Every structure is written in structure tokens, then in C-alpha cells.
Amino acid sequence: NIYLIDCPGVVVDTAGDTEADSVLKGVVRAERLEHPQEFIPDVCNVVKREHIAAQYGLPKDGDDTWKDCTELLEMISKKMGRLLKGGEPCLRSAATSMLHDFQRGRLPHYVAPPELKEDEEDNAKVEINNNMDGVKLKKQNLDKIGEEHLKEKETAGEEEKEADTKMNESNDEDDDSDDDDDDD
């Protein structure tokens, strides 16, 4: 199988990333992790409970649902039939499967863009004001932009309807006069 992953550039392991960040970004393959179950709490923090429940066919509320990540992995492994000797759930394979689903987008989540530092914003405002000596910035109300175009379109639409009505009336009169000619 070939997976096409669209991203804004190459996903690399940056200096500030933790091991969990690297795994969640998909830099490290889930199958190659020694203990993939260690990263499941990070997945659970990012993905909403209802998405996890929907993906694996588990109840999201009530007494039958999971209370921690270990119970979640046990439920997933039993549901998928991944059991060890003696019927014990295989947490490793369930965690690998869950990480794989996360990396491939089957567990929907989003990452908010990094916030701009306040210092950078302040510097940008000062720079704009310094570059425009003698020019006063005017605050604009952009809520009503485009309303004049809407009014023009409405009046144009009404004019077209009137023209169509007049044309239809003249065609009806022509048809009536043709009918009179046929009677002779």
C-alpha cells in the first residue's frame, strides 16, 4: 500500500520535540517502537473521546467505557482479536494499531498553529508606523463592504424581470394577432 500524506513541507524531528512529538508527527513508525503503549496517553489527549469510540466501535459513555488508556488498549485488542496466550489482550499490538491510525488520519485531530509572540507583533506595528511618516492610519468599518454591489445586483435583476415581462406580453399580442389572421 502507498499512502500519500499532504503536509506543508517535510516533517522533521526538530530540536525541541519530545519523543512523543516525533511519534505523533509520524517521524517514527509505530511498528518500530519498543513500547508503543507509552504514547497512547498523548494520543488520548489530542483526539476527542467520541472519535476514538467511533473508530473502534466502543461506547464513549457509561459503565462499559474505558477509564484510562490501559483499559482502552485492552478493549481495542479484545475487539480486534489480538490476544496473547491465555486470552490476555496484547497491549503492544493494540497501541501500534492505534498509533498507526493516528498517523494515517483515521483518528481525527487538529493542531493549532503556533501563536505569534507578542514582541514580534509589537515590533511589526512600530515598523509600520515608522515607515509611514505624515500618514495617519484610519480605522475602517469593513462590515458594510459590498452592500452597494448587492443593491446594484438587485436593481439589475428587477430590470431584467421587467424586460422579460414586457417581451412576453408583446409575444402574446403577436400570437393573438396571428390567430385572428388564421380565422379569415
PDB file of N, CA, C and O in Angstrom, residues 10-89:
ATOM      1  N   VAL A  10       8.471  19.111   4.652  1.00  0.00           N
ATOM      2  CA  VAL A  10       8.973  17.866   5.194  1.00  0.00           C
ATOM      3  C   VAL A  10       8.796  17.876   6.712  1.00  0.00           C
ATOM      4  O   VAL A  10       9.113  18.854   7.374  1.00  0.00           O
ATOM      5  N   VAL A  11       8.267  16.784   7.243  1.00  0.00           N
ATOM      6  CA  VAL A  11       8.115  16.678   8.691  1.00  0.00           C
ATOM      7  C   VAL A  11       9.424  16.122   9.237  1.00  0.00           C
ATOM      8  O   VAL A  11       9.790  14.990   8.964  1.00  0.00           O
ATOM      9  N   VAL A  12      10.119  16.944   9.971  1.00  0.00           N
ATOM     10  CA  VAL A  12      11.411  16.531  10.511  1.00  0.00           C
ATOM     11  C   VAL A  12      11.378  16.573  12.022  1.00  0.00           C
ATOM     12  O   VAL A  12      10.545  17.233  12.627  1.00  0.00           O
ATOM     13  N   ASP A  13      12.306  15.883  12.594  1.00  0.00           N
ATOM     14  CA  ASP A  13      12.459  15.853  14.042  1.00  0.00           C
ATOM     15  C   ASP A  13      13.246  17.094  14.444  1.00  0.00           C
ATOM     16  O   ASP A  13      14.444  17.192  14.192  1.00  0.00           O
ATOM     17  N   THR A  14      12.573  18.075  15.017  1.00  0.00           N
ATOM     18  CA  THR A  14      13.253  19.313  15.391  1.00  0.00           C
ATOM     19  C   THR A  14      13.872  19.174  16.782  1.00  0.00           C
ATOM     20  O   THR A  14      13.532  18.269  17.541  1.00  0.00           O
ATOM     21  N   ALA A  15      14.736  20.105  17.112  1.00  0.00           N
ATOM     22  CA  ALA A  15      15.496  20.027  18.362  1.00  0.00           C
ATOM     23  C   ALA A  15      14.600  20.097  19.590  1.00  0.00           C
ATOM     24  O   ALA A  15      14.879  19.476  20.602  1.00  0.00           O
ATOM     25  N   GLY A  16      13.496  20.824  19.520  1.00  0.00           N
ATOM     26  CA  GLY A  16      12.647  20.995  20.689  1.00  0.00           C
ATOM     27  C   GLY A  16      11.600  19.912  20.870  1.00  0.00           C
ATOM     28  O   GLY A  16      10.848  19.918  21.834  1.00  0.00           O
ATOM     29  N   ASP A  17      11.524  18.960  19.934  1.00  0.00           N
ATOM     30  CA  ASP A  17      10.500  17.921  20.000  1.00  0.00           C
ATOM     31  C   ASP A  17      10.850  16.853  21.021  1.00  0.00           C
ATOM     32  O   ASP A  17      12.005  16.442  21.142  1.00  0.00           O
ATOM     33  N   THR A  18       9.827  16.408  21.730  1.00  0.00           N
ATOM     34  CA  THR A  18      10.000  15.264  22.621  1.00  0.00           C
ATOM     35  C   THR A  18       9.854  14.001  21.786  1.00  0.00           C
ATOM     36  O   THR A  18       9.481  14.051  20.598  1.00  0.00           O
ATOM     37  N   GLU A  19      10.104  12.872  22.394  1.00  0.00           N
ATOM     38  CA  GLU A  19       9.948  11.600  21.686  1.00  0.00           C
ATOM     39  C   GLU A  19       8.478  11.407  21.289  1.00  0.00           C
ATOM     40  O   GLU A  19       8.180  10.922  20.202  1.00  0.00           O
ATOM     41  N   ALA A  20       7.574  11.819  22.172  1.00  0.00           N
ATOM     42  CA  ALA A  20       6.145  11.703  21.877  1.00  0.00           C
ATOM     43  C   ALA A  20       5.761  12.573  20.680  1.00  0.00           C
ATOM     44  O   ALA A  20       4.977  12.136  19.826  1.00  0.00           O
ATOM     45  N   ASP A  21       6.319  13.782  20.586  1.00  0.00           N
ATOM     46  CA  ASP A  21       6.042  14.649  19.440  1.00  0.00           C
ATOM     47  C   ASP A  21       6.483  13.990  18.143  1.00  0.00           C
ATOM     48  O   ASP A  21       5.786  14.049  17.133  1.00  0.00           O
ATOM     49  N   SER A  22       7.657  13.375  18.156  1.00  0.00           N
ATOM     50  CA  SER A  22       8.174  12.705  16.960  1.00  0.00           C
ATOM     51  C   SER A  22       7.271  11.552  16.539  1.00  0.00           C
ATOM     52  O   SER A  22       7.012  11.357  15.358  1.00  0.00           O
ATOM     53  N   VAL A  23       6.784  10.797  17.508  1.00  0.00           N
ATOM     54  CA  VAL A  23       5.908   9.670  17.193  1.00  0.00           C
ATOM     55  C   VAL A  23       4.586  10.180  16.635  1.00  0.00           C
ATOM     56  O   VAL A  23       4.084   9.669  15.630  1.00  0.00           O
ATOM     57  N   LEU A  24       4.005  11.199  17.256  1.00  0.00           N
ATOM     58  CA  LEU A  24       2.715  11.704  16.807  1.00  0.00           C
ATOM     59  C   LEU A  24       2.802  12.386  15.451  1.00  0.00           C
ATOM     60  O   LEU A  24       1.850  12.359  14.675  1.00  0.00           O
ATOM     61  N   LYS A  25       3.924  12.999  15.135  1.00  0.00           N
ATOM     62  CA  LYS A  25       4.104  13.615  13.821  1.00  0.00           C
ATOM     63  C   LYS A  25       4.269  12.568  12.729  1.00  0.00           C
ATOM     64  O   LYS A  25       4.120  12.859  11.558  1.00  0.00           O
ATOM     65  N   GLY A  26       4.620  11.356  13.116  1.00  0.00           N
ATOM     66  CA  GLY A  26       4.839  10.313  12.130  1.00  0.00           C
ATOM     67  C   GLY A  26       6.285  10.200  11.693  1.00  0.00           C
ATOM     68  O   GLY A  26       6.587   9.522  10.718  1.00  0.00           O
ATOM     69  N   VAL A  27       7.187  10.874  12.406  1.00  0.00           N
ATOM     70  CA  VAL A  27       8.609  10.781  12.076  1.00  0.00           C
ATOM     71  C   VAL A  27       9.109   9.373  12.387  1.00  0.00           C
ATOM     72  O   VAL A  27       9.921   8.809  11.654  1.00  0.00           O
ATOM     73  N   VAL A  28       8.590   8.797  13.456  1.00  0.00           N
ATOM     74  CA  VAL A  28       8.958   7.445  13.869  1.00  0.00           C
ATOM     75  C   VAL A  28       7.788   6.525  13.575  1.00  0.00           C
ATOM     76  O   VAL A  28       6.644   6.813  13.950  1.00  0.00           O
ATOM     77  N   ARG A  29       8.037   5.422  12.919  1.00  0.00           N
ATOM     78  CA  ARG A  29       6.976   4.465  12.611  1.00  0.00           C
ATOM     79  C   ARG A  29       6.544   3.734  13.876  1.00  0.00           C
ATOM     80  O   ARG A  29       7.365   3.354  14.701  1.00  0.00           O
ATOM     81  N   ALA A  30       5.268   3.525  13.988  1.00  0.00           N
ATOM     82  CA  ALA A  30       4.700   2.893  15.180  1.00  0.00           C
ATOM     83  C   ALA A  30       5.200   1.460  15.353  1.00  0.00           C
ATOM     84  O   ALA A  30       5.394   0.995  16.473  1.00  0.00           O
ATOM     85  N   GLU A  31       5.415   0.752  14.268  1.00  0.00           N
ATOM     86  CA  GLU A  31       5.851  -0.644  14.332  1.00  0.00           C
ATOM     87  C   GLU A  31       7.254  -0.793  14.905  1.00  0.00           C
ATOM     88  O   GLU A  31       7.611  -1.847  15.422  1.00  0.00           O
ATOM     89  N   ARG A  32       8.056   0.244  14.808  1.00  0.00           N
ATOM     90  CA  ARG A  32       9.447   0.162  15.264  1.00  0.00           C
ATOM     91  C   ARG A  32       9.649   0.575  16.709  1.00  0.00           C
ATOM     92  O   ARG A  32      10.773   0.532  17.212  1.00  0.00           O
ATOM     93  N   LEU A  33       8.589   0.979  17.368  1.00  0.00           N
ATOM     94  CA  LEU A  33       8.704   1.393  18.769  1.00  0.00           C
ATOM     95  C   LEU A  33       8.767   0.171  19.670  1.00  0.00           C
ATOM     96  O   LEU A  33       8.056  -0.811  19.462  1.00  0.00           O
ATOM     97  N   GLU A  34       9.618   0.242  20.677  1.00  0.00           N
ATOM     98  CA  GLU A  34       9.732  -0.865  21.633  1.00  0.00           C
ATOM     99  C   GLU A  34       8.504  -0.973  22.522  1.00  0.00           C
ATOM    100  O   GLU A  34       7.999  -2.055  22.772  1.00  0.00           O
ATOM    101  N   HIS A  35       8.036   0.169  23.016  1.00  0.00           N
ATOM    102  CA  HIS A  35       6.871   0.216  23.898  1.00  0.00           C
ATOM    103  C   HIS A  35       5.883   1.260  23.374  1.00  0.00           C
ATOM    104  O   HIS A  35       5.797   2.370  23.915  1.00  0.00           O
ATOM    105  N   PRO A  36       5.110   0.922  22.350  1.00  0.00           N
ATOM    106  CA  PRO A  36       4.201   1.914  21.767  1.00  0.00           C
ATOM    107  C   PRO A  36       3.082   2.351  22.714  1.00  0.00           C
ATOM    108  O   PRO A  36       2.553   3.458  22.574  1.00  0.00           O
ATOM    109  N   GLN A  37       2.763   1.516  23.710  1.00  0.00           N
ATOM    110  CA  GLN A  37       1.688   1.872  24.640  1.00  0.00           C
ATOM    111  C   GLN A  37       2.038   3.093  25.484  1.00  0.00           C
ATOM    112  O   GLN A  37       1.146   3.738  26.046  1.00  0.00           O
ATOM    113  N   GLU A  38       3.307   3.483  25.551  1.00  0.00           N
ATOM    114  CA  GLU A  38       3.711   4.667  26.303  1.00  0.00           C
ATOM    115  C   GLU A  38       3.206   5.964  25.655  1.00  0.00           C
ATOM    116  O   GLU A  38       3.123   6.996  26.315  1.00  0.00           O
ATOM    117  N   PHE A  39       2.869   5.918  24.365  1.00  0.00           N
ATOM    118  CA  PHE A  39       2.476   7.122  23.638  1.00  0.00           C
ATOM    119  C   PHE A  39       0.962   7.261  23.500  1.00  0.00           C
ATOM    120  O   PHE A  39       0.486   8.265  22.987  1.00  0.00           O
ATOM    121  N   ILE A  40       0.220   6.283  23.966  1.00  0.00           N
ATOM    122  CA  ILE A  40      -1.235   6.318  23.860  1.00  0.00           C
ATOM    123  C   ILE A  40      -1.852   7.449  24.707  1.00  0.00           C
ATOM    124  O   ILE A  40      -2.796   8.093  24.244  1.00  0.00           O
ATOM    125  N   PRO A  41      -1.333   7.745  25.912  1.00  0.00           N
ATOM    126  CA  PRO A  41      -1.901   8.897  26.634  1.00  0.00           C
ATOM    127  C   PRO A  41      -1.797  10.206  25.846  1.00  0.00           C
ATOM    128  O   PRO A  41      -2.707  11.047  25.904  1.00  0.00           O
ATOM    129  N   ASP A  42      -0.725  10.369  25.076  1.00  0.00           N
ATOM    130  CA  ASP A  42      -0.580  11.572  24.253  1.00  0.00           C
ATOM    131  C   ASP A  42      -1.634  11.612  23.156  1.00  0.00           C
ATOM    132  O   ASP A  42      -2.185  12.665  22.842  1.00  0.00           O
ATOM    133  N   VAL A  43      -1.918  10.457  22.569  1.00  0.00           N
ATOM    134  CA  VAL A  43      -2.959  10.379  21.546  1.00  0.00           C
ATOM    135  C   VAL A  43      -4.313  10.709  22.170  1.00  0.00           C
ATOM    136  O   VAL A  43      -5.109  11.461  21.609  1.00  0.00           O
ATOM    137  N   CYS A  44      -4.576  10.148  23.340  1.00  0.00           N
ATOM    138  CA  CYS A  44      -5.856  10.385  24.022  1.00  0.00           C
ATOM    139  C   CYS A  44      -6.027  11.852  24.419  1.00  0.00           C
ATOM    140  O   CYS A  44      -7.157  12.345  24.493  1.00  0.00           O
ATOM    141  N   ASN A  45      -4.933  12.553  24.653  1.00  0.00           N
ATOM    142  CA  ASN A  45      -5.012  13.979  24.985  1.00  0.00           C
ATOM    143  C   ASN A  45      -5.354  14.829  23.763  1.00  0.00           C
ATOM    144  O   ASN A  45      -5.921  15.907  23.905  1.00  0.00           O
ATOM    145  N   VAL A  46      -5.000  14.353  22.581  1.00  0.00           N
ATOM    146  CA  VAL A  46      -5.193  15.132  21.364  1.00  0.00           C
ATOM    147  C   VAL A  46      -6.526  14.804  20.682  1.00  0.00           C
ATOM    148  O   VAL A  46      -7.198  15.688  20.160  1.00  0.00           O
ATOM    149  N   VAL A  47      -6.915  13.536  20.688  1.00  0.00           N
ATOM    150  CA  VAL A  47      -8.111  13.094  19.974  1.00  0.00           C
ATOM    151  C   VAL A  47      -9.305  13.078  20.927  1.00  0.00           C
ATOM    152  O   VAL A  47      -9.184  12.628  22.073  1.00  0.00           O
ATOM    153  N   LYS A  48     -10.438  13.542  20.444  1.00  0.00           N
ATOM    154  CA  LYS A  48     -11.646  13.542  21.268  1.00  0.00           C
ATOM    155  C   LYS A  48     -12.111  12.107  21.524  1.00  0.00           C
ATOM    156  O   LYS A  48     -11.976  11.232  20.682  1.00  0.00           O
ATOM    157  N   ARG A  49     -12.684  11.916  22.679  1.00  0.00           N
ATOM    158  CA  ARG A  49     -13.152  10.604  23.118  1.00  0.00           C
ATOM    159  C   ARG A  49     -14.147   9.985  22.134  1.00  0.00           C
ATOM    160  O   ARG A  49     -14.089   8.797  21.835  1.00  0.00           O
ATOM    161  N   GLU A  50     -15.047  10.808  21.606  1.00  0.00           N
ATOM    162  CA  GLU A  50     -16.055  10.267  20.692  1.00  0.00           C
ATOM    163  C   GLU A  50     -15.455   9.778  19.383  1.00  0.00           C
ATOM    164  O   GLU A  50     -15.965   8.843  18.765  1.00  0.00           O
ATOM    165  N   HIS A  51     -14.348  10.375  18.939  1.00  0.00           N
ATOM    166  CA  HIS A  51     -13.694   9.910  17.718  1.00  0.00           C
ATOM    167  C   HIS A  51     -13.019   8.555  17.931  1.00  0.00           C
ATOM    168  O   HIS A  51     -13.057   7.695  17.045  1.00  0.00           O
ATOM    169  N   ILE A  52     -12.411   8.395  19.096  1.00  0.00           N
ATOM    170  CA  ILE A  52     -11.785   7.107  19.415  1.00  0.00           C
ATOM    171  C   ILE A  52     -12.859   6.023  19.497  1.00  0.00           C
ATOM    172  O   ILE A  52     -12.710   4.935  18.945  1.00  0.00           O
ATOM    173  N   ALA A  53     -13.954   6.338  20.184  1.00  0.00           N
ATOM    174  CA  ALA A  53     -15.041   5.375  20.336  1.00  0.00           C
ATOM    175  C   ALA A  53     -15.626   4.995  18.975  1.00  0.00           C
ATOM    176  O   ALA A  53     -15.894   3.816  18.712  1.00  0.00           O
ATOM    177  N   ALA A  54     -15.800   5.972  18.100  1.00  0.00           N
ATOM    178  CA  ALA A  54     -16.373   5.701  16.784  1.00  0.00           C
ATOM    179  C   ALA A  54     -15.431   4.859  15.922  1.00  0.00           C
ATOM    180  O   ALA A  54     -15.880   3.947  15.215  1.00  0.00           O
ATOM    181  N   GLN A  55     -14.145   5.130  15.982  1.00  0.00           N
ATOM    182  CA  GLN A  55     -13.178   4.394  15.161  1.00  0.00           C
ATOM    183  C   GLN A  55     -13.124   2.916  15.530  1.00  0.00           C
ATOM    184  O   GLN A  55     -13.028   2.058  14.667  1.00  0.00           O
ATOM    185  N   TYR A  56     -13.198   2.630  16.825  1.00  0.00           N
ATOM    186  CA  TYR A  56     -13.017   1.244  17.278  1.00  0.00           C
ATOM    187  C   TYR A  56     -14.323   0.580  17.711  1.00  0.00           C
ATOM    188  O   TYR A  56     -14.303  -0.543  18.220  1.00  0.00           O
ATOM    189  N   GLY A  57     -15.446   1.249  17.529  1.00  0.00           N
ATOM    190  CA  GLY A  57     -16.730   0.659  17.874  1.00  0.00           C
ATOM    191  C   GLY A  57     -16.914   0.435  19.358  1.00  0.00           C
ATOM    192  O   GLY A  57     -17.475  -0.581  19.780  1.00  0.00           O
ATOM    193  N   LEU A  58     -16.456   1.389  20.157  1.00  0.00           N
ATOM    194  CA  LEU A  58     -16.546   1.287  21.613  1.00  0.00           C
ATOM    195  C   LEU A  58     -17.548   2.306  22.145  1.00  0.00           C
ATOM    196  O   LEU A  58     -17.764   3.345  21.525  1.00  0.00           O
ATOM    197  N   PRO A  59     -18.156   2.017  23.303  1.00  0.00           N
ATOM    198  CA  PRO A  59     -19.055   3.022  23.887  1.00  0.00           C
ATOM    199  C   PRO A  59     -18.242   4.191  24.451  1.00  0.00           C
ATOM    200  O   PRO A  59     -17.208   3.996  25.080  1.00  0.00           O
ATOM    201  N   LYS A  60     -18.720   5.411  24.196  1.00  0.00           N
ATOM    202  CA  LYS A  60     -17.975   6.578  24.680  1.00  0.00           C
ATOM    203  C   LYS A  60     -18.415   7.008  26.079  1.00  0.00           C
ATOM    204  O   LYS A  60     -17.675   7.682  26.767  1.00  0.00           O
ATOM    205  N   ASP A  61     -19.615   6.628  26.481  1.00  0.00           N
ATOM    206  CA  ASP A  61     -20.139   6.995  27.789  1.00  0.00           C
ATOM    207  C   ASP A  61     -20.653   5.755  28.506  1.00  0.00           C
ATOM    208  O   ASP A  61     -20.868   4.712  27.890  1.00  0.00           O
ATOM    209  N   GLY A  62     -20.857   5.890  29.793  1.00  0.00           N
ATOM    210  CA  GLY A  62     -21.481   4.809  30.558  1.00  0.00           C
ATOM    211  C   GLY A  62     -20.487   3.938  31.288  1.00  0.00           C
ATOM    212  O   GLY A  62     -19.284   4.207  31.352  1.00  0.00           O
ATOM    213  N   ASP A  63     -21.010   2.845  31.847  1.00  0.00           N
ATOM    214  CA  ASP A  63     -20.184   1.931  32.637  1.00  0.00           C
ATOM    215  C   ASP A  63     -19.292   1.052  31.770  1.00  0.00           C
ATOM    216  O   ASP A  63     -18.273   0.543  32.236  1.00  0.00           O
ATOM    217  N   ASP A  64     -19.674   0.829  30.505  1.00  0.00           N
ATOM    218  CA  ASP A  64     -18.922  -0.074  29.628  1.00  0.00           C
ATOM    219  C   ASP A  64     -17.737   0.588  28.944  1.00  0.00           C
ATOM    220  O   ASP A  64     -17.057  -0.040  28.151  1.00  0.00           O
ATOM    221  N   THR A  65     -17.477   1.848  29.237  1.00  0.00           N
ATOM    222  CA  THR A  65     -16.406   2.564  28.551  1.00  0.00           C
ATOM    223  C   THR A  65     -15.096   2.495  29.340  1.00  0.00           C
ATOM    224  O   THR A  65     -15.060   2.003  30.456  1.00  0.00           O
ATOM    225  N   TRP A  66     -14.014   2.992  28.758  1.00  0.00           N
ATOM    226  CA  TRP A  66     -12.702   2.946  29.388  1.00  0.00           C
ATOM    227  C   TRP A  66     -12.501   4.119  30.342  1.00  0.00           C
ATOM    228  O   TRP A  66     -13.057   5.186  30.156  1.00  0.00           O
ATOM    229  N   LYS A  67     -11.730   3.872  31.367  1.00  0.00           N
ATOM    230  CA  LYS A  67     -11.441   4.904  32.367  1.00  0.00           C
ATOM    231  C   LYS A  67     -10.012   5.419  32.249  1.00  0.00           C
ATOM    232  O   LYS A  67      -9.710   6.522  32.666  1.00  0.00           O
ATOM    233  N   ASP A  68      -9.133   4.612  31.696  1.00  0.00           N
ATOM    234  CA  ASP A  68      -7.757   5.048  31.447  1.00  0.00           C
ATOM    235  C   ASP A  68      -7.266   4.420  30.147  1.00  0.00           C
ATOM    236  O   ASP A  68      -7.956   3.615  29.524  1.00  0.00           O
ATOM    237  N   CYS A  69      -6.053   4.772  29.759  1.00  0.00           N
ATOM    238  CA  CYS A  69      -5.519   4.321  28.475  1.00  0.00           C
ATOM    239  C   CYS A  69      -5.271   2.817  28.431  1.00  0.00           C
ATOM    240  O   CYS A  69      -5.410   2.188  27.378  1.00  0.00           O
ATOM    241  N   THR A  70      -4.914   2.225  29.557  1.00  0.00           N
ATOM    242  CA  THR A  70      -4.682   0.779  29.590  1.00  0.00           C
ATOM    243  C   THR A  70      -5.984   0.031  29.320  1.00  0.00           C
ATOM    244  O   THR A  70      -6.005  -0.935  28.547  1.00  0.00           O
ATOM    245  N   GLU A  71      -7.073   0.482  29.933  1.00  0.00           N
ATOM    246  CA  GLU A  71      -8.373  -0.146  29.669  1.00  0.00           C
ATOM    247  C   GLU A  71      -8.773   0.036  28.209  1.00  0.00           C
ATOM    248  O   GLU A  71      -9.361  -0.865  27.607  1.00  0.00           O
ATOM    249  N   LEU A  72      -8.472   1.201  27.655  1.00  0.00           N
ATOM    250  CA  LEU A  72      -8.772   1.452  26.249  1.00  0.00           C
ATOM    251  C   LEU A  72      -8.033   0.451  25.365  1.00  0.00           C
ATOM    252  O   LEU A  72      -8.631  -0.165  24.477  1.00  0.00           O
ATOM    253  N   LEU A  73      -6.748   0.273  25.600  1.00  0.00           N
ATOM    254  CA  LEU A  73      -5.963  -0.678  24.807  1.00  0.00           C
ATOM    255  C   LEU A  73      -6.476  -2.106  24.974  1.00  0.00           C
ATOM    256  O   LEU A  73      -6.507  -2.873  24.010  1.00  0.00           O
ATOM    257  N   GLU A  74      -6.881  -2.461  26.190  1.00  0.00           N
ATOM    258  CA  GLU A  74      -7.437  -3.800  26.418  1.00  0.00           C
ATOM    259  C   GLU A  74      -8.718  -3.990  25.609  1.00  0.00           C
ATOM    260  O   GLU A  74      -8.915  -5.037  24.981  1.00  0.00           O
ATOM    261  N   MET A  75      -9.575  -2.985  25.612  1.00  0.00           N
ATOM    262  CA  MET A  75     -10.833  -3.073  24.866  1.00  0.00           C
ATOM    263  C   MET A  75     -10.574  -3.165  23.363  1.00  0.00           C
ATOM    264  O   MET A  75     -11.217  -3.952  22.658  1.00  0.00           O
ATOM    265  N   ILE A  76      -9.621  -2.387  22.873  1.00  0.00           N
ATOM    266  CA  ILE A  76      -9.301  -2.408  21.441  1.00  0.00           C
ATOM    267  C   ILE A  76      -8.725  -3.763  21.044  1.00  0.00           C
ATOM    268  O   ILE A  76      -9.110  -4.345  20.024  1.00  0.00           O
ATOM    269  N   SER A  77      -7.810  -4.281  21.852  1.00  0.00           N
ATOM    270  CA  SER A  77      -7.189  -5.567  21.497  1.00  0.00           C
ATOM    271  C   SER A  77      -8.211  -6.697  21.529  1.00  0.00           C
ATOM    272  O   SER A  77      -8.171  -7.594  20.682  1.00  0.00           O
ATOM    273  N   LYS A  78      -9.134  -6.688  22.480  1.00  0.00           N
ATOM    274  CA  LYS A  78     -10.184  -7.709  22.508  1.00  0.00           C
ATOM    275  C   LYS A  78     -11.106  -7.564  21.302  1.00  0.00           C
ATOM    276  O   LYS A  78     -11.501  -8.562  20.699  1.00  0.00           O
ATOM    277  N   LYS A  79     -11.441  -6.339  20.970  1.00  0.00           N
ATOM    278  CA  LYS A  79     -12.329  -6.084  19.835  1.00  0.00           C
ATOM    279  C   LYS A  79     -11.687  -6.546  18.525  1.00  0.00           C
ATOM    280  O   LYS A  79     -12.369  -7.071  17.644  1.00  0.00           O
ATOM    281  N   MET A  80     -10.364  -6.364  18.418  1.00  0.00           N
ATOM    282  CA  MET A  80      -9.654  -6.733  17.196  1.00  0.00           C
ATOM    283  C   MET A  80      -9.208  -8.197  17.209  1.00  0.00           C
ATOM    284  O   MET A  80      -8.674  -8.684  16.213  1.00  0.00           O
ATOM    285  N   GLY A  81      -9.358  -8.861  18.348  1.00  0.00           N
ATOM    286  CA  GLY A  81      -8.952 -10.262  18.440  1.00  0.00           C
ATOM    287  C   GLY A  81      -7.456 -10.446  18.587  1.00  0.00           C
ATOM    288  O   GLY A  81      -6.922 -11.505  18.259  1.00  0.00           O
ATOM    289  N   ARG A  82      -6.779  -9.472  19.076  1.00  0.00           N
ATOM    290  CA  ARG A  82      -5.329  -9.562  19.277  1.00  0.00           C
ATOM    291  C   ARG A  82      -5.060  -9.944  20.735  1.00  0.00           C
ATOM    292  O   ARG A  82      -4.916  -9.098  21.594  1.00  0.00           O
ATOM    293  N   LEU A  83      -4.982 -11.242  20.942  1.00  0.00           N
ATOM    294  CA  LEU A  83      -4.816 -11.771  22.297  1.00  0.00           C
ATOM    295  C   LEU A  83      -3.545 -12.598  22.380  1.00  0.00           C
ATOM    296  O   LEU A  83      -3.101 -13.211  21.408  1.00  0.00           O
ATOM    297  N   LEU A  84      -2.974 -12.616  23.565  1.00  0.00           N
ATOM    298  CA  LEU A  84      -1.803 -13.438  23.837  1.00  0.00           C
ATOM    299  C   LEU A  84      -2.272 -14.795  24.362  1.00  0.00           C
ATOM    300  O   LEU A  84      -3.469 -15.058  24.458  1.00  0.00           O
ATOM    301  N   LYS A  85      -1.324 -15.638  24.729  1.00  0.00           N
ATOM    302  CA  LYS A  85      -1.667 -16.933  25.317  1.00  0.00           C
ATOM    303  C   LYS A  85      -2.493 -16.707  26.580  1.00  0.00           C
ATOM    304  O   LYS A  85      -2.232 -15.792  27.352  1.00  0.00           O
ATOM    305  N   GLY A  86      -3.474 -17.536  26.771  1.00  0.00           N
ATOM    306  CA  GLY A  86      -4.317 -17.435  27.947  1.00  0.00           C
ATOM    307  C   GLY A  86      -5.408 -16.382  27.800  1.00  0.00           C
ATOM    308  O   GLY A  86      -6.087 -16.055  28.762  1.00  0.00           O
ATOM    309  N   GLY A  87      -5.577 -15.807  26.609  1.00  0.00           N
ATOM    310  CA  GLY A  87      -6.632 -14.826  26.372  1.00  0.00           C
ATOM    311  C   GLY A  87      -6.314 -13.432  26.871  1.00  0.00           C
ATOM    312  O   GLY A  87      -7.194 -12.579  26.911  1.00  0.00           O
ATOM    313  N   GLU A  88      -5.066 -13.194  27.238  1.00  0.00           N
ATOM    314  CA  GLU A  88      -4.670 -11.855  27.690  1.00  0.00           C
ATOM    315  C   GLU A  88      -4.596 -10.908  26.486  1.00  0.00           C
ATOM    316  O   GLU A  88      -4.084 -11.273  25.432  1.00  0.00           O
ATOM    317  N   PRO A  89      -5.100  -9.684  26.610  1.00  0.00           N
ATOM    318  CA  PRO A  89      -5.030  -8.735  25.487  1.00  0.00           C
ATOM    319  C   PRO A  89      -3.588  -8.298  25.217  1.00  0.00           C
ATOM    320  O   PRO A  89      -2.812  -8.080  26.148  1.00  0.00           O
TER     321      PRO A  89
END
